[in-house]
Structures are given as C-alpha cells and as structure tokens.
Tab-separated table of C-alpha atoms in Angstrom:
chain	number	residue	atom	x	y	z
A	1	UNK	CA	-109.318	-104.276	72.996
A	2	UNK	CA	-109.498	-107.163	70.410
A	3	UNK	CA	-106.688	-109.046	72.133
A	4	UNK	CA	-108.328	-108.582	75.554
A	5	UNK	CA	-111.661	-109.848	74.204
A	6	UNK	CA	-110.019	-112.926	72.618
A	7	UNK	CA	-108.508	-113.832	75.986
A	8	UNK	CA	-111.723	-113.119	77.828
A	9	UNK	CA	-113.980	-115.434	75.782
A	10	UNK	CA	-112.729	-118.592	77.428
A	11	UNK	CA	-113.425	-117.151	80.855
A	12	UNK	CA	-117.127	-116.342	80.129
A	13	UNK	CA	-119.652	-119.243	80.313
A	14	UNK	CA	-122.605	-118.148	78.144
A	15	UNK	CA	-124.814	-121.078	79.279
A	16	UNK	CA	-124.208	-120.835	83.025
A	17	UNK	CA	-122.850	-117.326	83.915
A	18	UNK	CA	-122.087	-118.225	87.507
A	19	UNK	CA	-119.516	-120.697	86.231
A	20	UNK	CA	-117.646	-117.948	84.406
A	21	UNK	CA	-114.037	-117.670	85.570
A	22	UNK	CA	-114.409	-113.888	85.953
A	23	UNK	CA	-117.259	-114.385	88.427
A	24	UNK	CA	-115.756	-117.404	90.304
A	25	UNK	CA	-112.548	-115.494	90.815
A	26	UNK	CA	-114.346	-112.768	92.711
A	27	UNK	CA	-117.213	-114.705	94.355
A	28	UNK	CA	-115.508	-117.886	95.449
A	29	UNK	CA	-111.833	-116.973	95.617
A	30	UNK	CA	-112.117	-113.339	96.804
A	31	UNK	CA	-109.381	-112.285	94.390
A	32	UNK	CA	-109.018	-108.962	92.530
A	33	UNK	CA	-112.017	-107.410	94.208
A	34	UNK	CA	-112.512	-103.656	94.150
A	35	UNK	CA	-114.093	-100.802	96.009
A	36	UNK	CA	-117.696	-100.316	94.773
A	37	UNK	CA	-118.756	-96.867	93.589
A	38	UNK	CA	-119.615	-94.753	96.606
A	39	UNK	CA	-118.027	-97.351	98.954
A	40	UNK	CA	-115.054	-96.984	101.306
A	41	UNK	CA	-113.743	-100.518	101.359
A	42	UNK	CA	-113.092	-103.469	99.035
A	43	UNK	CA	-116.183	-105.688	98.717
A	44	UNK	CA	-115.880	-109.058	97.039
A	45	UNK	CA	-119.648	-109.795	97.190
A	46	UNK	CA	-120.460	-106.494	95.541
A	47	UNK	CA	-117.694	-106.903	93.017
A	48	UNK	CA	-118.940	-110.427	92.179
A	49	UNK	CA	-122.525	-109.115	91.769
A	50	UNK	CA	-121.321	-106.344	89.470
A	51	UNK	CA	-119.298	-108.777	87.382
A	52	UNK	CA	-122.220	-111.183	87.109
A	53	UNK	CA	-124.551	-108.384	86.007
A	54	UNK	CA	-122.083	-107.326	83.343
A	55	UNK	CA	-121.759	-110.921	82.080
A	56	UNK	CA	-125.548	-111.334	81.989
A	57	UNK	CA	-125.943	-108.087	80.082
A	58	UNK	CA	-123.323	-109.199	77.635
A	59	UNK	CA	-125.160	-112.499	77.094
A	60	UNK	CA	-128.459	-110.727	76.729
A	61	UNK	CA	-127.077	-108.805	73.746
A	62	UNK	CA	-126.148	-111.971	71.821
A	63	UNK	CA	-128.696	-113.130	69.264
A	64	UNK	CA	-128.675	-116.964	68.809
A	65	UNK	CA	-127.633	-118.111	65.380
A	66	UNK	CA	-130.264	-120.263	63.716
A	67	UNK	CA	-129.083	-123.046	61.582
A	68	UNK	CA	-129.749	-122.615	57.931
A	69	UNK	CA	-132.641	-125.107	57.247
A	70	UNK	CA	-131.434	-125.632	53.694
A	71	UNK	CA	-128.187	-127.253	54.824
A	72	UNK	CA	-127.594	-130.993	54.757
A	73	UNK	CA	-126.508	-131.674	58.321
A	74	UNK	CA	-125.056	-134.384	60.518
A	75	UNK	CA	-126.008	-134.691	64.162
A	76	UNK	CA	-124.227	-132.260	66.501
A	77	UNK	CA	-121.625	-132.966	69.234
A	78	UNK	CA	-119.526	-131.154	71.814
A	79	UNK	CA	-115.892	-132.088	72.221
A	80	UNK	CA	-116.599	-133.975	75.428
A	81	UNK	CA	-119.275	-136.103	73.701
A	82	UNK	CA	-116.403	-137.794	71.932
A	83	UNK	CA	-114.290	-140.830	73.012
A	84	UNK	CA	-110.937	-139.948	74.567
A	85	UNK	CA	-108.126	-140.772	72.131
A	86	UNK	CA	-105.058	-139.439	73.885
A	87	UNK	CA	-102.277	-141.788	74.832
A	88	UNK	CA	-103.623	-144.753	72.957
A	89	UNK	CA	-101.125	-147.370	71.768
A	90	UNK	CA	-98.156	-145.537	73.341
A	91	UNK	CA	-94.956	-147.473	74.150
A	92	UNK	CA	-94.228	-146.691	77.772
A	93	UNK	CA	-91.992	-149.523	78.854
A	94	UNK	CA	-89.013	-148.086	80.676
A	95	UNK	CA	-90.609	-144.740	81.411
A	96	UNK	CA	-89.349	-143.368	84.790
A	97	UNK	CA	-90.793	-139.898	84.681
A	98	UNK	CA	-93.709	-138.439	82.682
A	99	UNK	CA	-95.595	-135.193	82.676
A	100	UNK	CA	-98.857	-134.640	80.760
A	101	UNK	CA	-99.581	-131.081	81.931
A	102	UNK	CA	-103.287	-131.625	82.475
A	103	UNK	CA	-103.335	-129.821	85.801
A	104	UNK	CA	-103.994	-126.375	84.372
A	105	UNK	CA	-107.265	-127.506	82.854
A	106	UNK	CA	-108.702	-128.276	86.285
A	107	UNK	CA	-107.005	-125.452	88.165
A	108	UNK	CA	-105.332	-122.634	86.170
A	109	UNK	CA	-103.787	-121.209	89.357
A	110	UNK	CA	-101.773	-124.339	90.162
A	111	UNK	CA	-97.984	-124.275	89.847
A	112	UNK	CA	-97.374	-127.997	89.996
A	113	UNK	CA	-97.167	-130.478	87.056
A	114	UNK	CA	-97.471	-134.023	88.377
A	115	UNK	CA	-95.148	-136.881	87.499
A	116	UNK	CA	-97.611	-139.534	86.262
A	117	UNK	CA	-95.052	-142.283	85.597
A	118	UNK	CA	-95.945	-144.202	88.763
A	119	UNK	CA	-92.213	-144.660	89.491
A	120	UNK	CA	-91.286	-143.434	92.977
A	121	UNK	CA	-90.197	-140.884	94.040
A	122	UNK	CA	-92.516	-138.695	92.001
A	123	UNK	CA	-90.618	-135.934	90.155
A	124	UNK	CA	-93.371	-133.304	90.295
A	125	UNK	CA	-92.352	-130.111	88.496
A	126	UNK	CA	-92.763	-126.668	90.086
A	127	UNK	CA	-93.603	-123.889	87.616
A	128	UNK	CA	-91.931	-120.485	88.080
A	129	UNK	CA	-91.259	-117.268	86.170
A	130	UNK	CA	-92.906	-116.332	82.861
A	131	UNK	CA	-95.186	-119.338	82.301
A	132	UNK	CA	-98.868	-120.024	81.538
A	133	UNK	CA	-101.061	-123.059	81.088
A	134	UNK	CA	-102.473	-123.671	77.626
A	135	UNK	CA	-105.710	-125.256	76.612
A	136	UNK	CA	-105.739	-128.851	75.659
A	137	UNK	CA	-102.935	-129.728	78.167
A	138	UNK	CA	-99.627	-127.983	78.143
A	139	UNK	CA	-97.534	-125.274	79.635
A	140	UNK	CA	-96.047	-122.240	77.769
A	141	UNK	CA	-92.849	-120.391	78.630
A	142	UNK	CA	-92.662	-116.775	77.651
A	143	UNK	CA	-89.674	-114.656	76.454
A	144	UNK	CA	-88.938	-113.395	79.958
A	145	UNK	CA	-87.968	-116.928	81.149
A	146	UNK	CA	-90.149	-119.561	82.738
A	147	UNK	CA	-89.306	-123.053	84.100
A	148	UNK	CA	-90.707	-126.302	85.445
A	149	UNK	CA	-88.197	-127.647	87.914
A	150	UNK	CA	-88.139	-131.086	89.690
A	151	UNK	CA	-85.780	-130.413	92.635
A	152	UNK	CA	-84.206	-133.117	94.794
A	153	UNK	CA	-86.388	-135.849	93.302
A	154	UNK	CA	-84.285	-135.539	90.160
A	155	UNK	CA	-81.927	-138.063	91.844
A	156	UNK	CA	-84.337	-140.683	90.504
A	157	UNK	CA	-82.925	-140.137	87.067
A	158	UNK	CA	-79.342	-140.742	88.165
A	159	UNK	CA	-80.324	-143.914	90.091
A	160	UNK	CA	-82.362	-145.442	87.197
A	161	UNK	CA	-80.239	-144.443	84.175
A	162	UNK	CA	-76.746	-145.149	85.515
A	163	UNK	CA	-77.912	-148.703	86.197
A	164	UNK	CA	-79.205	-149.281	82.627
A	165	UNK	CA	-76.446	-147.242	80.879
A	166	UNK	CA	-78.927	-145.788	78.366
A	167	UNK	CA	-81.773	-143.319	78.279
A	168	UNK	CA	-84.337	-141.476	76.171
A	169	UNK	CA	-85.983	-138.047	76.526
A	170	UNK	CA	-89.261	-137.581	74.739
A	171	UNK	CA	-90.987	-134.212	74.230
A	172	UNK	CA	-93.988	-132.809	72.397
A	173	UNK	CA	-92.894	-129.162	72.099
A	174	UNK	CA	-93.589	-126.104	69.988
A	175	UNK	CA	-90.754	-123.485	69.851
A	176	UNK	CA	-92.138	-119.942	69.928
A	177	UNK	CA	-89.734	-118.920	67.169
A	178	UNK	CA	-86.670	-120.024	65.178
A	179	UNK	CA	-84.501	-117.093	66.168
A	180	UNK	CA	-83.634	-118.122	69.773
A	181	UNK	CA	-80.218	-119.668	70.248
A	182	UNK	CA	-78.649	-121.754	73.067
A	183	UNK	CA	-82.214	-122.125	74.414
A	184	UNK	CA	-82.596	-125.120	76.742
A	185	UNK	CA	-85.837	-127.015	76.292
A	186	UNK	CA	-85.033	-129.860	78.763
A	187	UNK	CA	-81.978	-130.148	80.945
A	188	UNK	CA	-80.574	-132.359	83.702
A	189	UNK	CA	-77.795	-130.122	84.891
A	190	UNK	CA	-76.026	-128.139	87.633
A	191	UNK	CA	-75.160	-124.875	85.893
A	192	UNK	CA	-74.095	-123.331	82.646
A	193	UNK	CA	-71.022	-125.527	82.374
A	194	UNK	CA	-72.068	-128.859	83.950
A	195	UNK	CA	-74.755	-131.225	82.898
A	196	UNK	CA	-75.740	-134.905	82.496
A	197	UNK	CA	-77.857	-134.200	79.459
A	198	UNK	CA	-79.546	-131.135	77.758
A	199	UNK	CA	-81.878	-130.809	74.804
A	200	UNK	CA	-81.323	-127.414	73.248
A	201	UNK	CA	-82.605	-125.276	70.344
A	202	UNK	CA	-80.132	-123.241	68.262
A	203	UNK	CA	-82.326	-121.256	65.761
A	204	UNK	CA	-83.352	-123.823	63.100
A	205	UNK	CA	-81.169	-126.507	64.681
A	206	UNK	CA	-81.406	-128.742	67.680
A	207	UNK	CA	-78.322	-129.453	69.834
A	208	UNK	CA	-77.833	-132.433	72.112
A	209	UNK	CA	-75.430	-132.437	75.109
A	210	UNK	CA	-74.773	-135.639	76.995
A	211	UNK	CA	-72.115	-136.438	79.615
A	212	UNK	CA	-70.329	-139.770	79.339
A	213	UNK	CA	-66.777	-141.158	79.778
A	214	UNK	CA	-65.917	-139.897	76.288
A	215	UNK	CA	-67.232	-136.323	76.665
A	216	UNK	CA	-66.369	-133.536	79.065
A	217	UNK	CA	-68.452	-132.478	82.115
A	218	UNK	CA	-70.538	-130.221	79.921
A	219	UNK	CA	-71.563	-132.956	77.542
A	220	UNK	CA	-69.250	-131.794	74.805
A	221	UNK	CA	-68.681	-132.406	71.954
A	222	UNK	CA	-72.402	-131.894	71.304
A	223	UNK	CA	-74.497	-133.247	68.458
A	224	UNK	CA	-75.766	-130.351	66.337
A	225	UNK	CA	-78.314	-131.012	63.576
A	226	UNK	CA	-77.483	-129.789	60.116
A	227	UNK	CA	-78.487	-126.151	59.474
A	228	UNK	CA	-79.741	-126.988	55.966
A	229	UNK	CA	-82.203	-129.516	57.322
A	230	UNK	CA	-84.169	-126.906	59.308
A	231	UNK	CA	-85.151	-129.509	61.867
A	232	UNK	CA	-86.391	-126.995	64.425
A	233	UNK	CA	-89.633	-125.318	63.448
A	234	UNK	CA	-92.000	-123.005	65.292
A	235	UNK	CA	-94.765	-125.665	65.343
A	236	UNK	CA	-95.732	-128.625	67.492
A	237	UNK	CA	-93.094	-131.294	67.011
A	238	UNK	CA	-92.463	-134.739	68.466
A	239	UNK	CA	-88.817	-134.829	69.662
A	240	UNK	CA	-86.892	-137.806	71.024
A	241	UNK	CA	-83.301	-137.869	72.202
A	242	UNK	CA	-81.913	-141.395	72.691
A	243	UNK	CA	-78.526	-142.516	74.101
A	244	UNK	CA	-76.908	-145.911	74.191
A	245	UNK	CA	-73.118	-146.688	74.284
A	246	UNK	CA	-73.069	-148.168	70.798
A	247	UNK	CA	-74.866	-145.461	68.783
A	248	UNK	CA	-74.362	-142.578	71.224
A	249	UNK	CA	-76.850	-139.658	71.010
A	250	UNK	CA	-79.554	-139.766	68.298
A	251	UNK	CA	-82.354	-137.375	67.572
A	252	UNK	CA	-85.730	-138.176	66.107
A	253	UNK	CA	-88.088	-135.403	64.876
A	254	UNK	CA	-91.715	-136.340	64.160
A	255	UNK	CA	-90.823	-140.007	64.196
A	256	UNK	CA	-87.844	-139.788	61.847
A	257	UNK	CA	-84.170	-140.111	62.687
A	258	UNK	CA	-82.368	-136.834	61.581
A	259	UNK	CA	-79.246	-138.747	60.444
A	260	UNK	CA	-76.863	-136.637	62.568
A	261	UNK	CA	-74.218	-139.056	63.753
A	262	UNK	CA	-72.627	-138.790	67.261
A	263	UNK	CA	-68.819	-138.770	67.052
A	264	UNK	CA	-68.532	-139.557	70.814
A	265	UNK	CA	-69.632	-143.158	71.146
A	266	UNK	CA	-68.559	-146.121	73.237
A	267	UNK	CA	-68.676	-144.376	76.558
A	268	UNK	CA	-70.325	-145.074	79.923
A	269	UNK	CA	-72.360	-142.937	82.307
A	270	UNK	CA	-70.188	-143.435	85.359
A	271	UNK	CA	-69.271	-139.717	85.351
A	272	UNK	CA	-72.871	-138.521	85.929
A	273	UNK	CA	-73.495	-136.223	88.888
A	274	UNK	CA	-76.313	-137.263	91.260
A	275	UNK	CA	-76.828	-133.684	92.573
A	276	UNK	CA	-78.049	-132.178	89.272
A	277	UNK	CA	-81.661	-131.031	88.762
A	278	UNK	CA	-84.069	-131.717	85.925
A	279	UNK	CA	-85.996	-128.816	84.506
A	280	UNK	CA	-87.766	-127.536	81.399
A	281	UNK	CA	-87.553	-124.029	79.922
A	282	UNK	CA	-84.045	-122.879	80.891
A	283	UNK	CA	-80.792	-123.606	82.738
A	284	UNK	CA	-80.786	-124.035	86.498
A	285	UNK	CA	-79.051	-120.627	86.805
A	286	UNK	CA	-81.940	-118.967	84.921
A	287	UNK	CA	-79.820	-118.507	81.783
A	288	UNK	CA	-80.364	-120.090	78.373
A	289	UNK	CA	-84.083	-119.197	78.300
A	290	UNK	CA	-86.351	-121.077	75.892
A	291	UNK	CA	-89.683	-119.706	74.749
A	292	UNK	CA	-92.323	-122.134	73.555
A	293	UNK	CA	-94.899	-124.672	74.644
A	294	UNK	CA	-94.392	-128.140	76.067
A	295	UNK	CA	-97.378	-130.472	75.722
A	296	UNK	CA	-95.749	-133.624	76.989
A	297	UNK	CA	-92.424	-134.739	78.486
A	298	UNK	CA	-91.017	-138.111	79.578
A	299	UNK	CA	-87.703	-139.704	80.495
A	300	UNK	CA	-86.903	-143.447	79.991
A	301	UNK	CA	-84.147	-145.645	81.367
A	302	UNK	CA	-83.639	-147.208	77.946
A	303	UNK	CA	-82.969	-146.081	74.395
A	304	UNK	CA	-86.213	-146.275	72.384
A	305	UNK	CA	-85.930	-148.087	69.072
A	306	UNK	CA	-86.968	-146.376	65.845
A	307	UNK	CA	-90.218	-148.397	65.793
A	308	UNK	CA	-91.043	-147.418	69.352
A	309	UNK	CA	-90.438	-143.727	68.506
A	310	UNK	CA	-92.748	-144.030	65.498
A	311	UNK	CA	-95.367	-145.708	67.675
A	312	UNK	CA	-95.352	-142.783	70.177
A	313	UNK	CA	-95.371	-140.226	67.404
A	314	UNK	CA	-98.453	-141.896	65.818
A	315	UNK	CA	-100.152	-141.968	69.225
A	316	UNK	CA	-100.207	-138.160	69.330
A	317	UNK	CA	-100.519	-135.855	72.358
A	318	UNK	CA	-102.831	-133.626	74.301
A	319	UNK	CA	-106.564	-133.628	74.903
A	320	UNK	CA	-107.829	-135.582	71.875
A	321	UNK	CA	-111.142	-137.087	71.177
A	322	UNK	CA	-112.837	-139.160	68.493
A	323	UNK	CA	-116.009	-137.301	67.436
A	324	UNK	CA	-118.537	-139.500	65.534
A	325	UNK	CA	-120.963	-137.334	63.599
A	326	UNK	CA	-124.071	-139.465	62.823
A	327	UNK	CA	-125.005	-139.504	59.102
A	328	UNK	CA	-127.169	-142.639	59.074
A	329	UNK	CA	-130.275	-140.721	58.013
A	330	UNK	CA	-128.372	-139.104	55.163
A	331	UNK	CA	-126.742	-142.233	53.776
A	332	UNK	CA	-129.207	-145.005	54.583
A	333	UNK	CA	-126.355	-147.013	56.170
A	334	UNK	CA	-126.991	-148.419	59.653
A	335	UNK	CA	-124.957	-146.676	62.413
A	336	UNK	CA	-123.003	-144.631	59.893
A	337	UNK	CA	-120.692	-141.846	61.026
A	338	UNK	CA	-118.100	-139.396	59.775
A	339	UNK	CA	-115.421	-139.670	62.437
A	340	UNK	CA	-112.840	-136.975	63.200
A	341	UNK	CA	-109.936	-136.964	65.557
A	342	UNK	CA	-110.390	-133.603	67.343
A	343	UNK	CA	-108.060	-131.954	69.875
A	344	UNK	CA	-107.559	-128.607	71.586
A	345	UNK	CA	-104.872	-127.211	69.267
A	346	UNK	CA	-104.216	-124.320	71.681
A	347	UNK	CA	-106.107	-122.018	74.045
A	348	UNK	CA	-108.025	-120.468	71.125
A	349	UNK	CA	-108.703	-123.245	68.642
A	350	UNK	CA	-109.461	-126.922	67.785
A	351	UNK	CA	-107.625	-129.253	65.451
A	352	UNK	CA	-109.889	-131.434	63.251
A	353	UNK	CA	-107.945	-134.240	61.665
A	354	UNK	CA	-108.192	-137.647	59.888
A	355	UNK	CA	-111.864	-137.774	58.773
A	356	UNK	CA	-113.166	-141.298	58.192
A	357	UNK	CA	-116.479	-142.707	57.045
A	358	UNK	CA	-117.315	-145.666	59.260
A	359	UNK	CA	-120.257	-147.744	60.385
A	360	UNK	CA	-120.333	-149.345	63.792
A	361	UNK	CA	-122.519	-152.094	62.426
A	362	UNK	CA	-120.081	-154.911	61.486
A	363	UNK	CA	-122.053	-156.231	58.535
A	364	UNK	CA	-122.701	-152.758	56.996
A	365	UNK	CA	-121.929	-152.279	53.279
A	366	UNK	CA	-121.791	-148.687	52.100
A	367	UNK	CA	-122.360	-149.534	48.444
A	368	UNK	CA	-121.482	-146.198	46.733
A	369	UNK	CA	-121.884	-142.974	48.646
A	370	UNK	CA	-120.722	-139.720	47.103
A	371	UNK	CA	-119.442	-137.143	49.577
A	372	UNK	CA	-118.841	-133.602	48.306
A	373	UNK	CA	-118.174	-130.189	49.919
A	374	UNK	CA	-117.937	-131.146	53.605
A	375	UNK	CA	-117.801	-128.186	56.020
A	376	UNK	CA	-117.516	-127.870	59.805
A	377	UNK	CA	-120.101	-125.951	61.713
A	378	UNK	CA	-119.905	-124.536	65.229
A	379	UNK	CA	-122.707	-123.162	67.348
A	380	UNK	CA	-125.327	-122.982	64.564
A	381	UNK	CA	-123.160	-121.654	61.689
A	382	UNK	CA	-120.434	-122.876	59.380
A	383	UNK	CA	-117.055	-121.767	60.611
A	384	UNK	CA	-115.882	-118.664	58.703
A	385	UNK	CA	-112.349	-119.932	58.318
A	386	UNK	CA	-110.674	-123.353	58.335
A	387	UNK	CA	-112.928	-125.064	55.775
A	388	UNK	CA	-110.224	-127.349	54.377
A	389	UNK	CA	-112.807	-129.966	53.274
A	390	UNK	CA	-114.962	-127.581	51.257
A	391	UNK	CA	-113.459	-129.031	48.039
A	392	UNK	CA	-113.792	-132.633	49.122
A	393	UNK	CA	-115.052	-134.834	46.288
A	394	UNK	CA	-114.854	-138.565	46.996
A	395	UNK	CA	-116.925	-141.690	46.951
A	396	UNK	CA	-117.179	-144.322	49.689
A	397	UNK	CA	-117.315	-147.758	48.083
A	398	UNK	CA	-117.382	-151.349	49.201
A	399	UNK	CA	-113.975	-151.893	47.550
A	400	UNK	CA	-112.293	-149.123	49.599
A	401	UNK	CA	-114.237	-149.607	52.825
A	402	UNK	CA	-112.910	-151.906	55.552
A	403	UNK	CA	-115.223	-153.156	58.278
A	404	UNK	CA	-114.230	-151.741	61.722
A	405	UNK	CA	-111.750	-149.322	60.113
A	406	UNK	CA	-113.825	-147.427	57.593
A	407	UNK	CA	-112.592	-145.355	54.690
A	408	UNK	CA	-110.376	-142.315	55.042
A	409	UNK	CA	-111.947	-139.242	53.462
A	410	UNK	CA	-108.961	-136.905	53.494
A	411	UNK	CA	-105.328	-136.842	54.614
A	412	UNK	CA	-105.338	-133.261	55.791
A	413	UNK	CA	-106.343	-131.461	58.967
A	414	UNK	CA	-107.734	-128.026	59.707
A	415	UNK	CA	-107.929	-125.589	62.637
A	416	UNK	CA	-111.342	-124.165	63.818
A	417	UNK	CA	-111.557	-121.206	66.237
A	418	UNK	CA	-112.771	-121.769	69.755
A	419	UNK	CA	-115.864	-119.777	70.653
A	420	UNK	CA	-117.532	-120.822	73.925
A	421	UNK	CA	-115.147	-123.496	75.110
A	422	UNK	CA	-114.881	-127.277	74.761
A	423	UNK	CA	-117.786	-128.039	77.071
A	424	UNK	CA	-120.188	-125.750	75.258
A	425	UNK	CA	-119.063	-125.404	71.617
A	426	UNK	CA	-121.480	-127.504	69.550
A	427	UNK	CA	-120.062	-128.923	66.215
A	428	UNK	CA	-121.876	-130.321	63.229
A	429	UNK	CA	-121.013	-131.163	59.622
A	430	UNK	CA	-122.719	-129.873	56.518
A	431	UNK	CA	-122.452	-131.366	52.999
A	432	UNK	CA	-122.994	-130.145	49.537
A	433	UNK	CA	-123.766	-133.727	48.761
A	434	UNK	CA	-123.801	-136.958	50.766
A	435	UNK	CA	-125.449	-139.955	49.197
A	436	UNK	CA	-128.715	-138.774	47.572
A	437	UNK	CA	-128.916	-135.684	49.748
A	438	UNK	CA	-127.701	-132.489	48.199
A	439	UNK	CA	-127.590	-128.760	48.947
A	440	UNK	CA	-127.042	-126.328	46.047
A	441	UNK	CA	-124.667	-123.719	47.437
A	442	UNK	CA	-124.799	-120.291	45.907
A	443	UNK	CA	-121.472	-118.551	46.356
A	444	UNK	CA	-121.665	-114.773	46.838
A	445	UNK	CA	-120.822	-112.718	43.786
A	446	UNK	CA	-117.322	-111.363	43.835
A	447	UNK	CA	-116.966	-107.650	43.207
A	448	UNK	CA	-114.875	-106.773	40.145
A	449	UNK	CA	-111.237	-106.053	40.903
A	450	UNK	CA	-110.531	-102.359	41.540
A	451	UNK	CA	-108.555	-100.480	38.943
A	452	UNK	CA	-105.385	-99.178	40.591
A	453	UNK	CA	-104.825	-95.444	40.348
A	454	UNK	CA	-102.003	-94.301	38.066
A	455	UNK	CA	-98.974	-93.010	39.900
A	456	UNK	CA	-96.814	-90.106	38.736
A	457	UNK	CA	-94.505	-91.145	35.872
A	458	UNK	CA	-91.082	-92.166	37.074
A	459	UNK	CA	-88.092	-90.144	36.156
A	460	UNK	CA	-86.261	-91.275	33.021
A	461	UNK	CA	-82.943	-90.529	34.617
A	462	UNK	CA	-81.690	-92.578	37.565
A	463	UNK	CA	-77.935	-91.980	37.334
A	464	UNK	CA	-76.024	-88.897	36.114
A	465	UNK	CA	-72.927	-89.125	33.982
A	466	UNK	CA	-69.787	-88.058	35.814
A	467	UNK	CA	-69.427	-84.802	33.906
A	468	UNK	CA	-72.816	-83.740	35.323
A	469	UNK	CA	-71.866	-84.836	38.807
A	470	UNK	CA	-68.581	-82.984	38.464
A	471	UNK	CA	-70.357	-79.774	37.418
A	472	UNK	CA	-72.842	-80.137	40.345
A	473	UNK	CA	-70.005	-80.500	42.828
A	474	UNK	CA	-68.286	-77.429	41.418
A	475	UNK	CA	-71.517	-75.456	41.884
A	476	UNK	CA	-71.950	-76.683	45.474
A	477	UNK	CA	-68.273	-76.152	46.560
A	478	UNK	CA	-67.384	-73.157	44.434
A	479	UNK	CA	-64.235	-74.871	43.149
A	480	UNK	CA	-64.082	-74.591	39.346
A	481	UNK	CA	-64.025	-77.838	37.342
A	482	UNK	CA	-60.776	-76.734	35.686
A	483	UNK	CA	-58.794	-76.709	38.867
A	484	UNK	CA	-55.736	-78.995	38.398
A	485	UNK	CA	-56.431	-81.287	41.359
A	486	UNK	CA	-60.067	-81.588	40.370
A	487	UNK	CA	-59.244	-82.265	36.719
A	488	UNK	CA	-56.690	-84.996	37.538
A	489	UNK	CA	-59.123	-86.784	39.796
A	490	UNK	CA	-61.812	-86.460	37.205
A	491	UNK	CA	-59.620	-88.016	34.533
A	492	UNK	CA	-58.691	-90.892	36.895
A	493	UNK	CA	-62.143	-92.031	37.779
A	494	UNK	CA	-64.123	-91.052	34.755
A	495	UNK	CA	-63.542	-94.312	33.007
A	496	UNK	CA	-65.181	-96.267	35.906
A	497	UNK	CA	-68.524	-94.335	35.744
A	498	UNK	CA	-71.557	-94.256	33.417
A	499	UNK	CA	-70.947	-92.578	30.109
A	500	UNK	CA	-74.656	-92.132	29.166
A	501	UNK	CA	-77.688	-91.359	31.277
A	502	UNK	CA	-79.639	-94.376	32.626
C-alpha cells in the first residue's frame, strides 16, 4: 500500500484534479477503463467520472498546512520559477549523437528518445523491454532487461568515426547495483562476440572494449579498471570513454582519469563493421543486461581532452534550475537572494545544491550578514528530512563576497522529497538567524533512553573437554569407553582438544 501510494502521488494534481494523470488516462485516452457497478459494458466516461470523484474526495480530506508565523522566511518559489541551468557551458564540439531523455516528461507513454545532436541522420533510440522514464529527464532499465536501440541509423557512427580515427562516449549513468557483471551500459556491436566498442560494468569495475587493428573483433584485450579503486558505484556518475591511436582507450569517472592504461595502442579503426547497431542497456542479442538509469548519452568523433571532460562534468545533467530565494527584506541588501541549484534527483525527490548568497545589484555590499540554521521548506512546512543546512553557521562579508558571483554558503547538497510535483511544490527557506532577524528554535525534549531488559545469563560452558564428549558418545551409541578401538582413537586425538572447560 505504501509503495503504491508513493508512486501515485506524482499522478494526482491537487490543484487541478482534471489534470491528474489517473483522470486523463481514462477521460482523454480511454485506457484502462472498467465496467461500472450495475453496468454490462466498459464505460470510459463513467470510469473517468468515478476516478475524478475519488481524487476530489481525497483532496477534500487534506488540511492545508499553515506556515508557522514565528519562522524567519524567504520568499517562496516553485521549481519552474527558476532559471534553467542544464547544459550550460558544455563542450559539444565534435558531438555526432546526443540523447537527453526529456521525452518522458512530456509524454510518459512514448518509446522514442530523440537524437538532439543536429547531425543527420538522426539516431533516435527506440525503447523496449523492462524500461521506464524517470523524473528530471532519464530512462531506467530494470533487472528483466530493457534497451534503447538506434537501428540502421547507427551507420552514422561508422561514417563519422572511421574518418577521424578517434571517438568519445559520454554518459551520465547510475548503476542499480554493484553486483551485476558483464552488464553492457552502451554498446556499438553485432552480437556477443563482435563489437566496435562497448562500455560495460563488472561489479565495482568498469570494462572498456574497443575494436582496432591491434585488438580482435570483440575489442579484446579490454581495459578493466582496478578492483581496489571501486570506480563503479550505485549512484549517478559522469562516465567518459575516449579513444585515440596514441593513448588508446581511457576512462574518466566524475571528471577524473582513472589511471588504467590501455596496453593495445597504436592501432587504427579500419576493421570497424558498418552493420553494427548502437544501443543502451544490453547487447543486441538481449544478453548482458544492465540495470540502472541513464540521464544523458553522447558520442563524439573526437577524443575529448581532460579539460573538456572536466568542463562537461561541471556542467551537470538533467532538469536543473537556479532558484533565487529573495531575502532582501531580511538582510537590508538590495536585490539579495540565497541561490540554490535545484534539480529533479529522481521521480520522487529534488536535489538542492551549491547555496550562494548573491545580490543582483552590481554595487551591493553585504557588510556583515550572519546566517545560521538554514532549512528548506516545502508546501508550508519545513521538510522532515534532508535538512543538511540546519547546522549552518557562517557570515557573509565584503571580503568574501564577489560582485556577480556572490559567496558560497556551503559545499554540500541535500535531497528533499517530492510531494505534489515540480509545477506545484512550493519551496521556501527559513533561518534561525539571518542578519538581525532571528527565530529562537525550541527543540522537542528527547525521551530518556530505555533501559534494556536483562536477558537470561549465558552458560559458563561453551566447549566440553574430550573426556566428557567421549562419555556422551558412549552413552548415545552404547559402546563402552574402554573398548580398544575407542580408547586408541581417544588417545590419538585427545592432545588436540581442550583440556579444561571454556
């Protein structure tokens, strides 16, 4: 029940019930309708009316949460009140195919992820199998095997890359676990034993396959990251595979080169096969299933440099916005804001990151502004979990403040649960102190720790001496301890066993 309710929340619009996905599915799309009580045939209009009545009854039972008037508050914003931050300052020169996986936000029933590189022909990916769209842009592949396949348009990669002799594959991906092995995240291949390149997960390691004149048709020998480095993690990671004839295959994780050196260098790409297919999530045969989420994917006809990889890592991924919470009235500084970078972390939550105090007035001088105990509120109440800035204690000063850039308040981020959805969830900030404004927070009294109940006293004897065991066996089997065979065995092993009780 709890899991079903968590999944249902994003499909119910509390402000405009007729926009609820549950209702639209029945009323506009005539899908999953049922036979009404007492009826003899399926009726979508009656099903839609019953669903709408149920949603309205549910909304009617919700009491609005009033904001505590004692709190020191910023102005409030929804996610879409922010300025789009995604994709800024990316290095895209040489990109020949790119997928941002935005399509599911507009139409969760679509099975196509568009190639947005602008390089013809478009390599649109068709989604099949165990897949689902995730909030904040992305597609998730489940344990039963899902894929995003390009088809005949994959020939574009062959045409572009064999001319340049080098390439890069860029991913923002989150493995579902670190137990899966030989799991193919991205592959340009023709079967389990033939490929142009493949990016694979092997438990905590990543493995790179790449065909060239100095490898076999399966891209072997591969480059396998060191097990002790634990490069693969079950979290969102920026992954870049690059290839050039001089350095061979190199892997960058979250902007940093892993240091795993390719032994097969100096080759060419003349052995590539132009009939192979590009896909995400598994091998073309359906084998080598990978479970996880891909938020972004791109292929380049050049090897990105370390600086370019760092630039794209810093640019981030997904549906990200800059939210500027107005605190001018609290600080006395003209056009003053606490700015967060906020994104849809997944279908059920938001990521708040990189808080900065900034004024949009170029000549503004903060002077000295104390900021303590900053908390994030959502829909009238402070979030129950995720208050990573509750212990914040810093001062914004002229010396640390830079016009047009501001002053960073914290280097950490936090995750806040989604409630009504990005169009309706209303965020605000509260402060224990900001400038001269303060709120004395009274923490609830903690109950005294419970006294654990005493357990029965443990036995003082954990191991018997062998003479006791010998006597027990005699009683069980009926064979006397003085029997010659028993006595000789006893004498042989007695010296190896405990001589006193433990």
